[in-house]
Amino acid sequence: MRRVVERFFSEVVLTYPKAVLATVALLVGLLGLFSFRMEIDASSETLLLQHDRDLAFTREVNKRFHNPDYLVITYTPNTKELLDARTLADIGTLSNELLKLKNVESITSILNVPLLQHTGGANLAERLKNIPTLEEAGIDKEKVKAEFRTSPIYANNLVSPDLKTTALMINFQDDTRYFELLYKRNDLSDKRDAGTMTPEEAEAFKLAEAEFKAYRDRIREENHQTILDIRQIIAEHQGDAQLFLGGINMIADDMVSYVKYDLKTYGGVVLALLIVVMWVVFRQIRFILLPVLILGLSVLATTGLLGLFGWEVTVVSSNFISLQLIVTISLVIHLTVRYREQLTKAPEEDHRTTILNATTAIFIPCVFVILTTIAGFCSLMVGDLLPVINLGWMMSAGIFISLIITFLVFPAVMVLLPKEAPDTHFESHFVLTRNLGKMAEHGSKIIIVVTAAIAVFSATGASKLKVENSFIDYFKSSTEIYQGMAVIDKQLGGTTPLDVVIDFAPEKKPEAKNASAAAQSADEFDDFEAEFEAMEADEAYWFTSAKMAKIEAIHDYLQSVEGIGKVSSFGTTLKVGRGLNGGEDLDNLELALLYKELPDRFKNFLIKPYLNLENNQVRFSMRIVDSMPELRRDALLKKIKQELHEKVGVPAEDIRLASMMVMYNNVLQSLFNSQIKTLGLVVIILGAMFFLLFRSVKIGLIAMVVNVVPVSMVFGVMGWVGIPLDIMTITIAAISMGIAVDDTIHYLHRFRIEVARDGDYLAAMHRSHASIGYAMYYTTVAIMLGFSVLVLSNFLPTIYFGLLTVLTMFMAITADLLLLPALLVLFKPFGKNPAAA
């Protein structure tokens, strides 16, 4: 293998360097043309499982119940009361300005919601026709305060308990076209996944995919502009009140801005830091410009590849540029150090020969390094979350491109440059690696004892790990997302939506005489009775007393569960109806009258979101208090399903949970199962690679112990500190192990060469520390600086990911330069007399 590699570099790269560079430039340039097609997708759907049955059910629920997209504006007057005339006038002006925006269908606010405790009339039919709102004159505001404070509809929902904050809901027009295109694409996608797609359908799928993306991108641009317009309107009203914008669409739009910011920031800052590292270490301009050239070509080629294959950048993969820069600079540093070492060792050697010897000596270890890193990233492909899968593909392809470009461009450029003695000022004064070698020699017992203590710390900490998904904790407190969510979460009934959908068995139609007897109990129902009896399948038959009692029981149970903020359902309307009826329950005919005669603008608010008579389904909409620190979301969902069955008596098969909380919880549980379980597979794969490279089971076991310790340490820290496993931090183990194992390979490869010289394990250790140890230290510093840049993100999981990966890299280099040599000297895996062998 080495001869083949040596022949390729000698007869191709070093013989025709200009042709090689021209070919690389041409191919990268062609790929670079596609880089303009790279897209960013930070919508909520990118964080959902592709084949999640709960996702499909949630979409079905949104079709069956009136549930339009909306944004929320929280409004808190600075000095005046909420019901002050000037405050109401400002809310009215704000609402009118918002209504002028494109795609805004209506505004729900304290001004236009029905004041059900202010109705007048001799009977229910008259009261339903005379429901006032705050916009009408002569309303008793003290009575309105009492209704807002006590109404199960408005309290802790539309208004805060202290009546100092209210919400304005911006309801958007239904986008039926979006879902038509989505369902069309998904149906064809399902056929492709099942292997039943015909050639005609394959072509139709390409067209459907393109049509959906084009429409989606256009809608996103419109939504982005609408959000900008809303923020402009809000800014004009901030003088007399404090306003915050919230909602899923706003978060998705802001996340796109965050991703764009992160892509620019990470790449630029990481590149600047790497340039500083290269200058401090090597102090030669060629070893700054050449790495920058290789980094630029690698990133350009990879972004072009993303555009070519349509891999969209999401919040999960927004740091792919920094990841690739980090892996690429590691290759460049190892190659540079080897070249400088060769040049120092044989200064009289021909420059071409020096380049050839350095390149061929480091190529095989670097290939295995890249393969192990790819193995780590490939573990991300085990699962059903597309952004994580795509990150695995992105990085696997990207670092393979980096390997090719590095080992083509570096020798080709260097052979065209004149020979220049290396500046070894830094190495000559750098004694850390040498001191670590002395510690490994004289303190091996202490190192092993400390390692055992770390193992105990890690095991106990890992047992405390929790898998959680707190949206409010994803963002810095200085961001509008966090501030708006905090107000909604703490003052207006919670943030994360959760739906419980109950299926009821179809009711048998009652005898007509029963309906007549009931109708005669009140004169106001005479006309209604005639219409009721004349209809063959009237909706009134649906409203039975047993069913209403069950709805209220479910509502009351859900409202009693700790962690659930506001519950809204038809049970809320039943409670209000009881108040309208003098404390008496509305019977089935009165409920039917309420259902039929309530004005549509109120029905869309009180009934349609919660009842679907055609499918015999009832929806209970609630919001979870996301900021509750002791909340365990997966346990909460299981508890709700279990206790609805055991305590309320709802058949288990009739209970379904839906909405964002369920789907995101499914994502986390899926990631946990796939990533944590496949971590063992990664360990096995890496162990197999060590065996292939060194042909020794003992070396493979030593290497895996050295690399498992740093990763387990991170899990221990997370458990003890209380950092949850979320969509970003859960991928740390696979990524970190894939990167951290690189230095282990380089050290073992160099140690094997050194110990073969004289069979002296201690001398081999010190020579390895004084040679490859430098490169390992330089690359680790570069990697740690690169990942530390992630703290600049507004997305807290990204910050945690960066800091925890820095910790992993620090522990990895410590293990490689202390634990690894101690174990090699102790167990002598290369044999007791490798020089003779």
PDB file of C-alpha atoms in Angstrom, residues 537-674:
ATOM      1  CA  ALA A 537     -79.366  13.439  11.104  1.00  0.00           C
ATOM      2  CA  ASP A 538     -79.338  16.558  13.225  1.00  0.00           C
ATOM      3  CA  GLU A 539     -76.172  17.521  15.150  1.00  0.00           C
ATOM      4  CA  ALA A 540     -78.260  17.895  18.303  1.00  0.00           C
ATOM      5  CA  TYR A 541     -78.262  14.155  18.841  1.00  0.00           C
ATOM      6  CA  TRP A 542     -74.568  14.390  19.528  1.00  0.00           C
ATOM      7  CA  PHE A 543     -74.894  16.455  22.750  1.00  0.00           C
ATOM      8  CA  THR A 544     -75.825  13.843  25.349  1.00  0.00           C
ATOM      9  CA  SER A 545     -75.528  14.514  29.079  1.00  0.00           C
ATOM     10  CA  ALA A 546     -73.175  11.550  29.566  1.00  0.00           C
ATOM     11  CA  LYS A 547     -70.863  12.805  26.855  1.00  0.00           C
ATOM     12  CA  MET A 548     -70.858  16.341  28.235  1.00  0.00           C
ATOM     13  CA  ALA A 549     -70.082  15.037  31.722  1.00  0.00           C
ATOM     14  CA  LYS A 550     -67.167  13.045  30.313  1.00  0.00           C
ATOM     15  CA  ILE A 551     -65.825  16.111  28.460  1.00  0.00           C
ATOM     16  CA  GLU A 552     -65.913  18.171  31.647  1.00  0.00           C
ATOM     17  CA  ALA A 553     -64.279  15.379  33.647  1.00  0.00           C
ATOM     18  CA  ILE A 554     -61.444  15.153  31.127  1.00  0.00           C
ATOM     19  CA  HIS A 555     -61.056  18.941  31.122  1.00  0.00           C
ATOM     20  CA  ASP A 556     -60.946  19.113  34.925  1.00  0.00           C
ATOM     21  CA  TYR A 557     -58.406  16.298  35.129  1.00  0.00           C
ATOM     22  CA  LEU A 558     -56.095  17.925  32.581  1.00  0.00           C
ATOM     23  CA  GLN A 559     -56.316  21.270  34.353  1.00  0.00           C
ATOM     24  CA  SER A 560     -55.274  19.603  37.609  1.00  0.00           C
ATOM     25  CA  VAL A 561     -52.067  18.104  36.204  1.00  0.00           C
ATOM     26  CA  GLU A 562     -48.918  19.867  37.363  1.00  0.00           C
ATOM     27  CA  GLY A 563     -47.008  21.328  34.443  1.00  0.00           C
ATOM     28  CA  ILE A 564     -50.085  22.045  32.335  1.00  0.00           C
ATOM     29  CA  GLY A 565     -50.873  25.747  32.138  1.00  0.00           C
ATOM     30  CA  LYS A 566     -54.117  26.612  30.380  1.00  0.00           C
ATOM     31  CA  VAL A 567     -56.590  24.007  29.145  1.00  0.00           C
ATOM     32  CA  SER A 568     -59.124  25.082  26.522  1.00  0.00           C
ATOM     33  CA  SER A 569     -61.881  22.788  25.318  1.00  0.00           C
ATOM     34  CA  PHE A 570     -65.616  22.492  24.910  1.00  0.00           C
ATOM     35  CA  GLY A 571     -65.545  21.811  28.646  1.00  0.00           C
ATOM     36  CA  THR A 572     -64.680  25.504  29.036  1.00  0.00           C
ATOM     37  CA  THR A 573     -67.805  26.413  27.072  1.00  0.00           C
ATOM     38  CA  LEU A 574     -69.892  24.055  29.217  1.00  0.00           C
ATOM     39  CA  LYS A 575     -68.730  25.852  32.339  1.00  0.00           C
ATOM     40  CA  VAL A 576     -69.556  29.245  30.844  1.00  0.00           C
ATOM     41  CA  GLY A 577     -72.910  27.923  29.625  1.00  0.00           C
ATOM     42  CA  ARG A 578     -73.742  26.830  33.141  1.00  0.00           C
ATOM     43  CA  GLY A 579     -73.189  30.410  34.266  1.00  0.00           C
ATOM     44  CA  LEU A 580     -75.476  31.678  31.520  1.00  0.00           C
ATOM     45  CA  ASN A 581     -78.141  29.207  32.592  1.00  0.00           C
ATOM     46  CA  GLY A 582     -78.358  30.228  36.227  1.00  0.00           C
ATOM     47  CA  GLY A 583     -75.982  27.556  37.449  1.00  0.00           C
ATOM     48  CA  GLU A 584     -77.866  24.726  35.736  1.00  0.00           C
ATOM     49  CA  ASP A 585     -76.317  22.450  33.116  1.00  0.00           C
ATOM     50  CA  LEU A 586     -77.432  23.086  29.548  1.00  0.00           C
ATOM     51  CA  ASP A 587     -79.396  20.136  28.210  1.00  0.00           C
ATOM     52  CA  ASN A 588     -78.746  18.581  24.825  1.00  0.00           C
ATOM     53  CA  LEU A 589     -81.219  20.810  22.968  1.00  0.00           C
ATOM     54  CA  GLU A 590     -79.819  23.958  24.527  1.00  0.00           C
ATOM     55  CA  LEU A 591     -76.319  22.843  23.617  1.00  0.00           C
ATOM     56  CA  ALA A 592     -77.461  22.142  20.067  1.00  0.00           C
ATOM     57  CA  LEU A 593     -78.970  25.612  19.957  1.00  0.00           C
ATOM     58  CA  LEU A 594     -75.696  27.049  21.227  1.00  0.00           C
ATOM     59  CA  TYR A 595     -73.816  25.125  18.543  1.00  0.00           C
ATOM     60  CA  LYS A 596     -76.134  26.218  15.727  1.00  0.00           C
ATOM     61  CA  GLU A 597     -77.041  29.767  16.687  1.00  0.00           C
ATOM     62  CA  LEU A 598     -73.790  31.169  18.089  1.00  0.00           C
ATOM     63  CA  PRO A 599     -72.391  33.730  15.613  1.00  0.00           C
ATOM     64  CA  ASP A 600     -69.535  32.345  13.510  1.00  0.00           C
ATOM     65  CA  ARG A 601     -67.009  34.870  14.809  1.00  0.00           C
ATOM     66  CA  PHE A 602     -67.607  33.524  18.320  1.00  0.00           C
ATOM     67  CA  LYS A 603     -68.074  29.925  17.239  1.00  0.00           C
ATOM     68  CA  ASN A 604     -64.575  29.953  15.671  1.00  0.00           C
ATOM     69  CA  PHE A 605     -63.252  30.959  19.073  1.00  0.00           C
ATOM     70  CA  LEU A 606     -65.393  28.846  21.453  1.00  0.00           C
ATOM     71  CA  ILE A 607     -66.517  25.696  19.629  1.00  0.00           C
ATOM     72  CA  LYS A 608     -64.935  24.836  16.281  1.00  0.00           C
ATOM     73  CA  PRO A 609     -61.402  24.412  17.662  1.00  0.00           C
ATOM     74  CA  TYR A 610     -62.677  21.709  20.038  1.00  0.00           C
ATOM     75  CA  LEU A 611     -65.536  19.754  18.428  1.00  0.00           C
ATOM     76  CA  ASN A 612     -65.716  17.709  15.252  1.00  0.00           C
ATOM     77  CA  LEU A 613     -69.143  16.112  15.223  1.00  0.00           C
ATOM     78  CA  GLU A 614     -68.651  14.433  11.864  1.00  0.00           C
ATOM     79  CA  ASN A 615     -65.811  12.284  13.242  1.00  0.00           C
ATOM     80  CA  ASN A 616     -67.121  12.104  16.825  1.00  0.00           C
ATOM     81  CA  GLN A 617     -63.937  13.706  18.133  1.00  0.00           C
ATOM     82  CA  VAL A 618     -63.243  16.197  20.900  1.00  0.00           C
ATOM     83  CA  ARG A 619     -60.009  18.160  21.133  1.00  0.00           C
ATOM     84  CA  PHE A 620     -58.554  19.441  24.379  1.00  0.00           C
ATOM     85  CA  SER A 621     -55.995  22.138  23.673  1.00  0.00           C
ATOM     86  CA  MET A 622     -53.483  22.956  26.385  1.00  0.00           C
ATOM     87  CA  ARG A 623     -50.177  24.688  26.812  1.00  0.00           C
ATOM     88  CA  ILE A 624     -47.319  23.367  28.899  1.00  0.00           C
ATOM     89  CA  VAL A 625     -45.474  25.621  31.341  1.00  0.00           C
ATOM     90  CA  ASP A 626     -42.134  25.216  29.611  1.00  0.00           C
ATOM     91  CA  SER A 627     -40.092  27.087  32.229  1.00  0.00           C
ATOM     92  CA  MET A 628     -41.017  24.649  35.005  1.00  0.00           C
ATOM     93  CA  PRO A 629     -37.576  23.228  35.972  1.00  0.00           C
ATOM     94  CA  GLU A 630     -38.807  19.922  37.362  1.00  0.00           C
ATOM     95  CA  LEU A 631     -41.012  19.166  34.359  1.00  0.00           C
ATOM     96  CA  ARG A 632     -40.331  15.791  32.712  1.00  0.00           C
ATOM     97  CA  ARG A 633     -42.080  15.887  29.382  1.00  0.00           C
ATOM     98  CA  ASP A 634     -41.936  12.240  28.368  1.00  0.00           C
ATOM     99  CA  ALA A 635     -43.183  11.190  31.811  1.00  0.00           C
ATOM    100  CA  LEU A 636     -45.947  13.806  31.621  1.00  0.00           C
ATOM    101  CA  LEU A 637     -47.239  12.484  28.302  1.00  0.00           C
ATOM    102  CA  LYS A 638     -47.267   8.921  29.577  1.00  0.00           C
ATOM    103  CA  LYS A 639     -48.994  10.030  32.780  1.00  0.00           C
ATOM    104  CA  ILE A 640     -51.763  11.825  30.884  1.00  0.00           C
ATOM    105  CA  LYS A 641     -52.601   8.788  28.761  1.00  0.00           C
ATOM    106  CA  GLN A 642     -52.464   6.428  31.702  1.00  0.00           C
ATOM    107  CA  GLU A 643     -54.537   8.500  34.118  1.00  0.00           C
ATOM    108  CA  LEU A 644     -57.153   9.487  31.535  1.00  0.00           C
ATOM    109  CA  HIS A 645     -57.790   5.781  31.250  1.00  0.00           C
ATOM    110  CA  GLU A 646     -57.454   4.801  34.901  1.00  0.00           C
ATOM    111  CA  LYS A 647     -58.894   7.864  36.675  1.00  0.00           C
ATOM    112  CA  VAL A 648     -61.348   9.324  34.161  1.00  0.00           C
ATOM    113  CA  GLY A 649     -62.423   6.078  32.551  1.00  0.00           C
ATOM    114  CA  VAL A 650     -61.626   6.888  28.931  1.00  0.00           C
ATOM    115  CA  PRO A 651     -60.843   3.731  26.910  1.00  0.00           C
ATOM    116  CA  ALA A 652     -57.119   3.676  26.168  1.00  0.00           C
ATOM    117  CA  GLU A 653     -57.705   3.131  22.446  1.00  0.00           C
ATOM    118  CA  ASP A 654     -59.793   6.342  22.278  1.00  0.00           C
ATOM    119  CA  ILE A 655     -56.995   8.585  23.581  1.00  0.00           C
ATOM    120  CA  ARG A 656     -54.542  10.242  21.196  1.00  0.00           C
ATOM    121  CA  LEU A 657     -51.983  12.958  21.921  1.00  0.00           C
ATOM    122  CA  ALA A 658     -50.881  15.420  19.277  1.00  0.00           C
ATOM    123  CA  SER A 659     -49.202  18.755  18.580  1.00  0.00           C
ATOM    124  CA  MET A 660     -45.689  20.130  18.935  1.00  0.00           C
ATOM    125  CA  MET A 661     -44.806  18.773  22.359  1.00  0.00           C
ATOM    126  CA  VAL A 662     -45.569  15.184  21.347  1.00  0.00           C
ATOM    127  CA  MET A 663     -43.606  15.403  18.114  1.00  0.00           C
ATOM    128  CA  TYR A 664     -40.539  17.033  19.653  1.00  0.00           C
ATOM    129  CA  ASN A 665     -40.589  14.519  22.480  1.00  0.00           C
ATOM    130  CA  ASN A 666     -40.642  11.761  19.862  1.00  0.00           C
ATOM    131  CA  VAL A 667     -37.605  13.366  18.237  1.00  0.00           C
ATOM    132  CA  LEU A 668     -35.637  13.380  21.474  1.00  0.00           C
ATOM    133  CA  GLN A 669     -36.564   9.845  22.427  1.00  0.00           C
ATOM    134  CA  SER A 670     -35.677   8.652  18.927  1.00  0.00           C
ATOM    135  CA  LEU A 671     -32.340  10.461  19.037  1.00  0.00           C
ATOM    136  CA  PHE A 672     -31.596   9.068  22.466  1.00  0.00           C
ATOM    137  CA  ASN A 673     -32.350   5.526  21.364  1.00  0.00           C
ATOM    138  CA  SER A 674     -30.444   5.807  18.106  1.00  0.00           C
TER     139      SER A 674
END
